[in-house]
XYZ file of N, CA, C and O in Angstrom:
380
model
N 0.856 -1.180 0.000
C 0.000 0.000 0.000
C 0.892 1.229 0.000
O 1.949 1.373 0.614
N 0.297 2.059 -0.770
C 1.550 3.134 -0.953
C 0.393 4.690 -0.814
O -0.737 4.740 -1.298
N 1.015 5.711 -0.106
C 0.285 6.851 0.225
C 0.465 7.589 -0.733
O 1.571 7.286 -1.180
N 0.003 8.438 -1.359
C 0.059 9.565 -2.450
C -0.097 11.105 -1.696
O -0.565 11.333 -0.581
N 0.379 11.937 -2.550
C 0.269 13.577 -1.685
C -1.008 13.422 -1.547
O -1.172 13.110 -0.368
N -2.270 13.473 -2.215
C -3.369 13.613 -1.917
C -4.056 12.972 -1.095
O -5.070 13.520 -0.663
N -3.799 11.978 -0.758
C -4.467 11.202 0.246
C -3.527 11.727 1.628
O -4.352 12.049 2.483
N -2.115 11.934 2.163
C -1.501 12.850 3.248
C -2.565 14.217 2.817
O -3.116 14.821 3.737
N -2.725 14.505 1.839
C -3.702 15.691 2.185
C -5.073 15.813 2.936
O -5.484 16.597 3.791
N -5.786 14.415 2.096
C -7.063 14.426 3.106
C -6.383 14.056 4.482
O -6.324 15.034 5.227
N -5.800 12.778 5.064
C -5.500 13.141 5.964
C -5.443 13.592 6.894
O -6.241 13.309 7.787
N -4.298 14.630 7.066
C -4.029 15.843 7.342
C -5.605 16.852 7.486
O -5.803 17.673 8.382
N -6.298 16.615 6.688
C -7.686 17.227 6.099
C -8.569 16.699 8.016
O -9.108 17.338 8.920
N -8.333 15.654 7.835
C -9.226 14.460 8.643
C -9.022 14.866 10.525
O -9.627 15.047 11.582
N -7.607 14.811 9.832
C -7.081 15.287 11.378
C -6.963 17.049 12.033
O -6.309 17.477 12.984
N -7.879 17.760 11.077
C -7.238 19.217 10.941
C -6.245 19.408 11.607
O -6.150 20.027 12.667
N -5.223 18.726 10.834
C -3.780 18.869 10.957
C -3.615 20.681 9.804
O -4.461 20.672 8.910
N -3.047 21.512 9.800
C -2.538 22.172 8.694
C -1.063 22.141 8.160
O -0.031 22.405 8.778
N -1.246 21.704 6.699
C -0.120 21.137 6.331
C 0.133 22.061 5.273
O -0.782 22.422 4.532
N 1.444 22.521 5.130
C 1.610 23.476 4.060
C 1.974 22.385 2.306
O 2.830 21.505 2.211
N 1.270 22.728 1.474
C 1.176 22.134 -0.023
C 2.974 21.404 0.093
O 3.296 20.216 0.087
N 3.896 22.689 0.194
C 5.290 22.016 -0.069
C 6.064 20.771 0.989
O 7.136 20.177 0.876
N 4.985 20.710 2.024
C 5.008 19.970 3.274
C 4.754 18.716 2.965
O 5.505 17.853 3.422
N 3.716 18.365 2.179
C 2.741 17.324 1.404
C 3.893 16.019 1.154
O 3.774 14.970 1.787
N 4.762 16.187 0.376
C 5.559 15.278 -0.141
C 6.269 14.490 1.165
O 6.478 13.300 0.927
N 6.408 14.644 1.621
C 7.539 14.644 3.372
C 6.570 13.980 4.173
O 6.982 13.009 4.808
N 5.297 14.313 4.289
C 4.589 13.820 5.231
C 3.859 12.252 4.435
O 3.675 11.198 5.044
N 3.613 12.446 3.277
C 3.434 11.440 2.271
C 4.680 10.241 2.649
O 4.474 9.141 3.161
N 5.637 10.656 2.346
C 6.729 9.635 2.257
C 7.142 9.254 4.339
O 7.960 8.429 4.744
N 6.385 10.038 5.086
C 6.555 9.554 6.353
C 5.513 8.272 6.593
O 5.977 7.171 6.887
N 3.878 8.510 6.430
C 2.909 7.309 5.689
C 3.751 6.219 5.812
O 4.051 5.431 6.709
N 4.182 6.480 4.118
C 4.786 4.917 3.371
C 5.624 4.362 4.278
O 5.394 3.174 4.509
N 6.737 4.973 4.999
C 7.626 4.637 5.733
C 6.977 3.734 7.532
O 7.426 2.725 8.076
N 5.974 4.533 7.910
C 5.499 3.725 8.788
C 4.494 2.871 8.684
O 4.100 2.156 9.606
N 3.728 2.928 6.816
C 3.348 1.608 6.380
C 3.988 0.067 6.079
O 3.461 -1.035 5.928
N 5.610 0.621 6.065
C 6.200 -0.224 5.913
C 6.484 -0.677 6.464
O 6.734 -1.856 6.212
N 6.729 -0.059 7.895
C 7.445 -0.600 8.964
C 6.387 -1.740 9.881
O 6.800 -2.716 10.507
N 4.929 -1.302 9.752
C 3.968 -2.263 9.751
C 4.020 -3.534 9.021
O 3.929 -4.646 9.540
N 4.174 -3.277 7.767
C 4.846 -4.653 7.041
C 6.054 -5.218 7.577
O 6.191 -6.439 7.515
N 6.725 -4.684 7.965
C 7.813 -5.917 8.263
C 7.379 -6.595 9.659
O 7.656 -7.750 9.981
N 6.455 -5.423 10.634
C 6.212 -6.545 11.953
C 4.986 -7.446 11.037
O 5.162 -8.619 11.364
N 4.358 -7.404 10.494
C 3.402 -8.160 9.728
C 4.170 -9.981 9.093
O 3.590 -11.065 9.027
N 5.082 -9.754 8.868
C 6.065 -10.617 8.205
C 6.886 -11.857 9.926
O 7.526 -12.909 9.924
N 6.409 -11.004 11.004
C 7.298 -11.706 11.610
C 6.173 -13.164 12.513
O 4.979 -13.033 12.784
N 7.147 -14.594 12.832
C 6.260 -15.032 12.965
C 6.010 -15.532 14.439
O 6.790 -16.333 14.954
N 4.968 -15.073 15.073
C 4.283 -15.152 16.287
C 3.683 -16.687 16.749
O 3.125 -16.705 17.846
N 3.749 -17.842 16.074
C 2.531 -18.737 16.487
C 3.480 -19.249 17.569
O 4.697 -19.260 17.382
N 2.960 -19.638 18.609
C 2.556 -20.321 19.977
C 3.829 -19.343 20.761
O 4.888 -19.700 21.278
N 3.067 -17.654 20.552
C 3.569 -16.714 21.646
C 2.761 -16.236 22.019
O 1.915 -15.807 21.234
N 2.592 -16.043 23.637
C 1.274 -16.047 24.433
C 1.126 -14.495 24.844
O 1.977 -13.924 25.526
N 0.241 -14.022 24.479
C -0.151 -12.279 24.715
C 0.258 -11.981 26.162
O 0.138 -12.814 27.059
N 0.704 -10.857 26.323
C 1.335 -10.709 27.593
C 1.057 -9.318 27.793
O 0.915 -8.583 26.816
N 0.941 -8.763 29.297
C 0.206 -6.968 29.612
C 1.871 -6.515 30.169
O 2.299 -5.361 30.188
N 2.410 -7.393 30.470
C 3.615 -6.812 30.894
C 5.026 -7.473 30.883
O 5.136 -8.675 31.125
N 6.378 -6.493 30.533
C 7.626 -7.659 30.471
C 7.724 -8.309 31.600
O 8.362 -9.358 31.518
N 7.343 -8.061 32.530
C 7.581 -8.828 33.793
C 6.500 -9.356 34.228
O 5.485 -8.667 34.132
N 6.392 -10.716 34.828
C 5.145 -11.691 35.049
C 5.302 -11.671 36.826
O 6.002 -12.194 37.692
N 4.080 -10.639 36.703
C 3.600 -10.378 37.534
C 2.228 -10.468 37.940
O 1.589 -10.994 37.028
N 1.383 -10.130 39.085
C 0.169 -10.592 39.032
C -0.148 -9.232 40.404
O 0.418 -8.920 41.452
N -1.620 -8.636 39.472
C -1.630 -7.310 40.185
C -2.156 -7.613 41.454
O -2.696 -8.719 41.448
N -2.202 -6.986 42.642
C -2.831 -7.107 44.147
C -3.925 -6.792 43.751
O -4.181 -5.989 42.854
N -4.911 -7.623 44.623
C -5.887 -7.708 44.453
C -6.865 -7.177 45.860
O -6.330 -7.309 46.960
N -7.833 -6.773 45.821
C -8.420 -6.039 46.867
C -10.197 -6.145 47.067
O -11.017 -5.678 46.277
N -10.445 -6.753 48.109
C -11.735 -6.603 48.035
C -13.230 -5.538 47.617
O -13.412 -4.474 48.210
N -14.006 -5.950 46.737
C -14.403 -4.755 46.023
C -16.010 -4.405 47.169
O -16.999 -5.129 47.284
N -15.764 -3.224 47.769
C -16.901 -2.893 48.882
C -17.230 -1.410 48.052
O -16.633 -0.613 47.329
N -18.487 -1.585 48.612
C -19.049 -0.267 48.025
C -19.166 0.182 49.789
O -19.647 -0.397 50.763
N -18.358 1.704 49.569
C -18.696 2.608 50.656
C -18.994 4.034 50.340
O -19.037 4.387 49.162
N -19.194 4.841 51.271
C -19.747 6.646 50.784
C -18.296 7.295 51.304
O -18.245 8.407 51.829
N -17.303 6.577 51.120
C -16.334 7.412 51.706
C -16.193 8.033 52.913
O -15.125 8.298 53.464
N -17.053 8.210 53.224
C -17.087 8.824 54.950
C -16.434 9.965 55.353
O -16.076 10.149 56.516
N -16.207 10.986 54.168
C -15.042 12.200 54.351
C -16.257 13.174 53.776
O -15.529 13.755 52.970
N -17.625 13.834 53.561
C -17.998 14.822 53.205
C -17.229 15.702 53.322
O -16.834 16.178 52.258
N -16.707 16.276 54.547
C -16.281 17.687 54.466
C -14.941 17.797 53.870
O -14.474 18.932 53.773
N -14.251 16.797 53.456
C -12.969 16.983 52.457
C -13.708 16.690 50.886
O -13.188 17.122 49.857
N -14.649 16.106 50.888
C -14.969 16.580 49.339
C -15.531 17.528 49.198
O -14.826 18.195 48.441
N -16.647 18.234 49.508
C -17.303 19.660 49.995
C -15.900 20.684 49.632
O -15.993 21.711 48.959
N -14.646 20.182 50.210
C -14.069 21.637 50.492
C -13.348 22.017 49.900
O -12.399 22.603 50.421
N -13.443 21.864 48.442
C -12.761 22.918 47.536
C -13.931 22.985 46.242
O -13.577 23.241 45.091
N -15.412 22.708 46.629
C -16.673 22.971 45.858
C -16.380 24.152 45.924
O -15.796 24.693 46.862
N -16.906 24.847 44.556
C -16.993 26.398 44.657
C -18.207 26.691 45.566
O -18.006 27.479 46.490
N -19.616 26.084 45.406
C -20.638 26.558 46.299
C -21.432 24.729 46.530
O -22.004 23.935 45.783
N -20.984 24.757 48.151
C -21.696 23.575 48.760
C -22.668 23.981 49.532
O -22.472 24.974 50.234
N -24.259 23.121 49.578
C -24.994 23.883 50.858
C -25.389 22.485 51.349
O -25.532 21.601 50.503
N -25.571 22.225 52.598
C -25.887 21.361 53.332
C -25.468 20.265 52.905
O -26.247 19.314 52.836
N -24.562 20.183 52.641
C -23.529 19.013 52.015
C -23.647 18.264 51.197
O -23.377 17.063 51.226
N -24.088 18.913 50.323
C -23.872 18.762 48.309
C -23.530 19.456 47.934
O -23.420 20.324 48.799
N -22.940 20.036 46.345
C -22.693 20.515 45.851
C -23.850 20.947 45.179
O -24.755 20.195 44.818
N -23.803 22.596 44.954
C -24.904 23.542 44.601
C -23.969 23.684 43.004
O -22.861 24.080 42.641
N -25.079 23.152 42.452
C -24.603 23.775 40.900
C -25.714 24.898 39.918
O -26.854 24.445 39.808
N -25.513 26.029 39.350
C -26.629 26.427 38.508
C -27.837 25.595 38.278
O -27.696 24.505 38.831
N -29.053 25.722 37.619
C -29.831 25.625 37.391
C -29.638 25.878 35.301
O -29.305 26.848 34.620
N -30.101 24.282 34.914
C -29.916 24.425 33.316
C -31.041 24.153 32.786
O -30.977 23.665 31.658
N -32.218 24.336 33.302
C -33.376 23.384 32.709
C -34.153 24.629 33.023
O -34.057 25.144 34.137
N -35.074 25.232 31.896
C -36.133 26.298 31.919
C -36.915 25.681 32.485
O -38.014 26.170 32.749
């Protein structure tokens, strides 16, 4: 698959990136270059390598899942711009 100026133009278009016309060619040939580089990991061969979240095999802590109210109102309250009786007072958006 090969990128053309016009297609880095839409692009660029897609992403309202602004790309100057003499820019076009450069960013075109950056495309191809990291289309290619997709092709070569495409080429390499993976069968019986097992998906992995991290280089190191590890296993995250785990923690019992409780639902609580936090029990701190007045530290969340206290940097509300306007709290009254311990909620947060927001405008009114509904006629």
């Amino acid at each position: 698959m090969s990128i053309d100026i016009e297609t880095a133009a839409k692009v660029a278009k897609l992403a309202r990136i602004k790309v100057e016309d003499d820019a076009l060619p450069a960013l075109a040939q950056e495309f191809n270059d990291i289309l290619g580089f997709i092709e070569q990991l495409n080429e390499v061969d993976v069968d019986g390598v097992e998906p992995m979240v991290s280089v190191t095999p590890m296993r995250l802590k785990r923690r019992e899942d409780v639902v609580t109210d936090g029990d701190q109102p007045e530290k969340v309250l206290k940097n509300a711009p306007d709290a009254r009786e311990g909620f947060f007072a927001v405008p009114k958006v509904v006629e």
